[in-house]
Coordinates of C-alpha atoms in Angstrom, one line a residue:
X1 CA 0.0 0.0 0.0
X2 CA 1.4 3.4 -1.0
X3 CA 1.1 6.1 1.6
X4 CA 1.7 9.8 1.2
X5 CA 3.7 11.2 4.2
X6 CA 5.0 14.6 5.3
X7 CA 8.1 14.9 7.6
X8 CA 8.8 18.1 9.6
X9 CA 12.5 18.4 10.1
X10 CA 15.4 17.6 7.7
X11 CA 17.9 16.7 10.4
X12 CA 19.0 13.2 11.5
X13 CA 15.6 11.8 12.4
X14 CA 14.0 13.2 9.2
X15 CA 16.6 11.5 7.1
X16 CA 16.0 8.2 8.9
X17 CA 12.3 8.4 8.5
X18 CA 12.5 9.5 4.8
X19 CA 14.8 6.6 4.0
X20 CA 12.6 4.0 5.8
X21 CA 9.5 5.4 4.1
X22 CA 11.1 5.2 0.6
X23 CA 12.2 1.6 1.2
X24 CA 8.6 0.9 2.0
X25 CA 7.6 2.5 -1.3
X26 CA 5.9 5.5 0.2
X27 CA 5.6 9.1 -1.2
X28 CA 7.7 11.4 0.9
X29 CA 7.7 15.2 1.3
X30 CA 10.2 16.8 3.8
X31 CA 9.9 20.3 5.0
X32 CA 12.2 22.5 7.2
X33 CA 12.3 26.1 8.2
X34 CA 16.0 26.1 7.3
X35 CA 17.2 26.1 3.6
X36 CA 20.6 25.1 4.9
X37 CA 19.1 22.0 6.6
X38 CA 17.3 21.0 3.4
X39 CA 20.5 21.4 1.4
X40 CA 22.5 19.4 3.9
X41 CA 20.0 16.6 3.7
X42 CA 20.3 16.4 -0.1
X43 CA 24.0 16.8 -0.4
X44 CA 25.4 15.4 2.8
X45 CA 23.4 13.4 5.3
X46 CA 21.2 11.2 3.0
X47 CA 23.8 10.3 0.4
X48 CA 26.5 9.6 3.0
X49 CA 24.2 7.4 5.1
X50 CA 22.4 5.6 2.3
X51 CA 24.7 5.7 -0.7
X52 CA 22.9 8.3 -2.9
X53 CA 20.2 10.9 -2.9
X54 CA 16.7 9.8 -3.7
X55 CA 15.2 12.2 -6.3
X56 CA 11.7 10.9 -5.4
X57 CA 11.9 12.8 -2.0
X58 CA 10.4 16.2 -2.3
X59 CA 12.0 19.0 -0.2
X60 CA 10.2 22.2 0.8
X61 CA 10.7 25.2 3.0
X62 CA 8.1 24.9 5.8
X63 CA 6.2 28.0 4.6
X64 CA 5.9 26.5 1.1
X65 CA 5.0 22.9 2.0
X66 CA 1.8 21.3 0.7
X67 CA -1.0 20.9 3.2
X68 CA -3.6 18.2 3.3
X69 CA -3.9 14.8 1.7
X70 CA -1.3 13.0 3.8
X71 CA -1.8 9.6 5.3
X72 CA 0.8 10.2 8.0
X73 CA 2.6 13.3 9.3
X74 CA 5.9 13.0 11.2
X75 CA 7.3 15.6 13.6
X76 CA 11.1 15.3 13.7
X77 CA 12.1 18.7 15.0
X78 CA 13.6 19.8 18.3
X79 CA 11.2 18.9 21.2
X80 CA 10.1 22.4 22.0
X81 CA 8.3 22.6 18.6
X82 CA 6.7 19.1 18.8
X83 CA 3.3 20.0 20.3
X84 CA 2.6 23.1 18.2
X85 CA 3.5 21.3 15.0
X86 CA 1.4 18.3 16.0
X87 CA -1.6 20.5 16.8
X88 CA -1.2 22.2 13.4
X89 CA -0.9 18.8 11.7
X90 CA -4.2 17.8 13.2
X91 CA -5.8 20.5 11.0
X92 CA -4.6 18.6 8.0
X93 CA -6.6 15.5 9.1
X94 CA -4.1 12.8 8.5
X95 CA -4.8 9.2 9.5
X96 CA -2.0 9.4 12.1
X97 CA 0.7 11.6 13.4
X98 CA 4.0 10.5 14.8
X99 CA 6.0 12.8 17.1
X100 CA 9.7 12.1 17.7
X101 CA 10.7 11.5 21.3
X102 CA 10.4 13.1 23.8
X103 CA 6.9 14.2 22.9
X104 CA 7.5 17.5 24.6
X105 CA 9.9 19.3 27.1
X106 CA 9.4 18.4 30.8
X107 CA 7.1 21.5 31.3
X108 CA 4.4 19.5 29.5
X109 CA 3.0 22.7 27.9
X110 CA 0.3 21.8 25.4
X111 CA 0.5 18.1 26.0
X112 CA -3.0 17.8 27.4
X113 CA -4.4 20.0 24.6
X114 CA -2.7 17.7 22.0
X115 CA -4.1 14.6 23.7
X116 CA -7.6 16.0 23.9
X117 CA -7.7 17.4 20.4
X118 CA -6.3 14.3 18.8
X119 CA -9.0 12.2 20.6
X120 CA -11.7 14.6 19.6
X121 CA -10.6 14.5 15.9
X122 CA -10.1 10.7 16.0
X123 CA -6.5 11.0 14.8
X124 CA -4.0 8.5 16.2
X125 CA -0.8 10.0 17.7
X126 CA 2.3 8.0 18.2
X127 CA 5.7 8.8 19.8
X128 CA 8.8 7.7 18.1
X129 CA 10.2 5.1 20.6
X130 CA 11.5 2.7 18.0
X131 CA 13.3 0.2 20.3
X132 CA 10.1 -1.0 21.8
X133 CA 8.9 -2.3 18.4
X134 CA 12.2 -4.0 17.6
X135 CA 12.4 -7.8 17.2
X136 CA 14.3 -8.3 20.5
X137 CA 11.7 -6.3 22.5
X138 CA 8.9 -8.2 20.8
X139 CA 10.6 -11.5 21.8
X140 CA 10.8 -10.3 25.4
X141 CA 7.2 -9.2 25.3
X142 CA 6.1 -12.6 24.0
X143 CA 8.0 -14.4 26.8
X144 CA 6.3 -12.3 29.4
X145 CA 2.9 -12.8 27.9
X146 CA 3.5 -16.6 27.9
X147 CA 4.3 -16.5 31.6
X148 CA 7.9 -17.7 31.1
X149 CA 9.2 -15.9 34.2
X150 CA 6.2 -16.5 36.4
X151 CA 5.0 -13.6 38.5
X152 CA 7.2 -10.5 37.8
X153 CA 9.2 -9.5 40.9
X154 CA 11.2 -6.5 39.6
X155 CA 12.1 -4.7 36.4
X156 CA 15.2 -2.7 35.6
X157 CA 16.0 -0.8 32.4
X158 CA 19.2 1.2 31.6
X159 CA 20.1 3.4 28.7
X160 CA 23.6 4.4 29.5
X161 CA 25.4 5.8 26.5
X162 CA 28.0 8.5 26.1
X163 CA 26.6 11.0 23.6
X164 CA 29.9 11.4 21.8
X165 CA 28.4 8.9 19.3
X166 CA 25.4 11.2 18.7
X167 CA 27.7 14.1 17.8
X168 CA 29.9 11.9 15.7
X169 CA 26.8 11.1 13.6
X170 CA 25.8 14.7 13.4
X171 CA 28.8 16.5 11.9
X172 CA 27.0 19.8 11.8
X173 CA 27.0 19.8 15.6
X174 CA 30.2 20.5 17.6
X175 CA 28.7 19.7 21.0
X176 CA 25.7 19.7 23.3
X177 CA 25.3 23.5 23.3
X178 CA 24.7 23.5 19.5
X179 CA 21.2 22.0 19.8
X180 CA 18.4 21.2 22.2
X181 CA 20.4 18.1 23.3
X182 CA 22.4 20.2 25.7
X183 CA 19.4 21.8 27.5
X184 CA 17.2 19.7 29.7
X185 CA 14.4 22.4 29.7
X186 CA 14.2 22.0 25.9
X187 CA 13.8 18.2 26.1
X188 CA 17.5 17.3 25.9
X189 CA 20.0 15.7 28.4
X190 CA 19.8 12.2 29.7
X191 CA 16.2 12.4 30.8
X192 CA 14.9 13.4 27.3
X193 CA 17.4 12.0 24.8
X194 CA 17.6 8.6 26.4
X195 CA 14.0 8.3 27.5
X196 CA 13.8 5.1 25.6
X197 CA 14.5 3.5 29.0
X198 CA 11.4 5.0 30.6
X199 CA 9.4 3.9 27.6
X200 CA 10.6 0.4 27.8
X201 CA 10.0 0.2 31.5
X202 CA 6.4 1.3 31.2
X203 CA 5.9 -1.0 28.2
X204 CA 7.1 -4.1 30.0
X205 CA 5.3 -3.1 33.1
X206 CA 2.0 -2.9 31.1
X207 CA 2.7 -6.4 29.6
X208 CA 3.2 -7.7 33.2
X209 CA -0.2 -6.3 34.1
X210 CA 1.4 -4.1 36.8
X211 CA -0.9 -1.1 36.1
X212 CA 0.2 2.5 35.7
X213 CA 3.2 4.1 37.4
X214 CA 1.9 5.4 40.7
X215 CA 5.1 6.6 42.5
X216 CA 8.4 8.0 41.4
X217 CA 11.5 9.0 43.3
X218 CA 14.4 10.5 41.3
X219 CA 18.0 11.6 41.5
X220 CA 19.1 13.8 38.6
X221 CA 22.7 15.1 38.1
X222 CA 22.6 18.5 36.4
X223 CA 25.7 20.1 34.9
X224 CA 26.5 23.4 33.3
X225 CA 29.3 23.2 30.7
X226 CA 30.3 25.1 27.6
X227 CA 27.0 27.1 27.6
X228 CA 24.9 24.0 28.0
X229 CA 22.7 23.1 31.0
X230 CA 21.7 19.4 31.0
X231 CA 21.3 16.3 33.2
X232 CA 24.1 13.8 32.6
X233 CA 22.4 11.2 34.7
X234 CA 18.7 10.5 35.5
X235 CA 18.0 7.8 38.0
X236 CA 14.4 6.8 38.8
X237 CA 12.8 4.4 41.2
X238 CA 9.3 3.5 40.1
X239 CA 6.3 1.8 41.8
X240 CA 3.2 0.7 39.9
X241 CA -0.4 0.5 41.0
X242 CA -0.2 -3.2 41.5
X243 CA 3.0 -3.0 43.5
X244 CA 5.7 -3.7 41.0
X245 CA 8.9 -1.9 41.9
X246 CA 11.9 -1.2 39.7
X247 CA 14.4 1.3 38.4
X248 CA 15.4 3.3 35.3
X249 CA 18.9 4.7 34.7
X250 CA 19.6 7.1 31.8
X251 CA 22.9 8.8 31.2
X252 CA 25.0 10.5 28.6
X253 CA 28.4 9.5 30.0
X254 CA 28.8 5.7 29.9
X255 CA 31.3 3.9 27.6
X256 CA 31.1 1.2 26.5
X257 CA 27.4 1.7 25.9
X258 CA 24.9 -0.3 28.0
X259 CA 21.3 -0.5 26.8
X260 CA 19.8 -3.3 28.8
X261 CA 16.6 -4.4 30.5
X262 CA 16.0 -7.3 33.0
X263 CA 12.7 -8.7 34.0
X264 CA 13.1 -10.9 37.1
X265 CA 10.2 -13.2 37.9
X266 CA 9.7 -15.9 40.6
X267 CA 10.4 -18.7 38.1
X268 CA 12.9 -17.1 35.7
X269 CA 14.2 -14.0 34.0
X270 CA 14.4 -12.3 30.6
X271 CA 17.1 -9.8 29.6
X272 CA 17.0 -7.5 26.6
X273 CA 20.2 -6.1 25.1
X274 CA 20.4 -3.5 22.4
X275 CA 23.6 -3.3 20.4
X276 CA 25.6 -5.5 22.7
X277 CA 27.7 -6.3 19.6
X278 CA 27.7 -4.3 16.4
X279 CA 24.6 -5.0 14.3
X280 CA 22.7 -7.1 16.7
X281 CA 20.2 -7.1 19.6
X282 CA 20.0 -10.1 22.0
X283 CA 17.6 -11.7 24.4
X284 CA 18.8 -14.0 27.3
X285 CA 16.1 -15.9 29.1
X286 CA 16.0 -18.8 31.5
X287 CA 14.1 -20.5 34.3
X288 CA 15.5 -21.1 37.7
X289 CA 17.7 -24.2 37.7
X290 CA 18.0 -24.3 33.9
X291 CA 20.6 -23.1 31.4
X292 CA 19.6 -19.7 29.9
X293 CA 18.6 -19.5 26.2
X294 CA 20.3 -16.9 24.0
X295 CA 18.7 -15.4 20.8
X296 CA 20.4 -13.0 18.4
X297 CA 18.5 -10.5 16.2
X298 CA 20.6 -9.1 13.3
X299 CA 19.8 -5.6 12.3
X300 CA 21.2 -2.3 11.2
X301 CA 20.1 1.3 12.1
X302 CA 17.7 1.7 9.1
X303 CA 16.0 -1.5 10.1
X304 CA 14.9 0.2 13.4
X305 CA 12.9 2.8 11.5
X306 CA 11.4 0.4 9.0
X307 CA 10.1 -1.6 12.0
X308 CA 8.8 1.6 13.5
X309 CA 6.9 2.7 10.4

């Protein structure tokens, strides 16, 4: 099925989404307020990542972009613009809107309005947490649903990753202060950029029928450096309505990277590992008294976005 999509933002995420959509055979329009960003997408980011520019991708300045007639609209801008652009996208009446994570800065301004308006207009809104729909996460979910670990006792998720890799992949940024990434109030820092961990924790807690998160205690390590103000570590302890207790750790300082989740049950465990080795995710699982099983899921970065779409 050929879909027509619009992507707001010609930066890194916009390129990933555009490539995934084209590989699915979809029609793609990309818009950005910056002509320089559009030029960089065409001449640098896209051809370097994917081998060559795709002339089927249409580029527009935001003020000149077409409106209406889209199946899906994607918001891939800095977080402080997500809600306003999503509210505007609702006026185009797409079938669905996807907002890149985090859905908004921590002040939550406009979040309730977006939720209420989307529900009133019957438009689905997704947030771009791609790891939760990866093959390894689905395998973990299926084991939980099958009762492989018994009653879940505790749940831990970590996204510990030095953000030097992010800046290496974004050559137009020299460091945290050059974008929202270096400002926690704009949705950057460890709490925003690596919020995949919170998302995974909530997802697996739902699968375990633990209910909503009811209590949070937090320790956040804020730093000011080079003009940036961000949290380099965000440590959360969570308790759900049904009593499940666990923790989430997110940071921008850890090397080697550790992206990991462990669900411990009375009868066994499941561990999810992202990128433990280059080009693969892994799942370890076992019952008490038995040898653990080990499954490997080969993938590359574009595969994450195809699965997401």
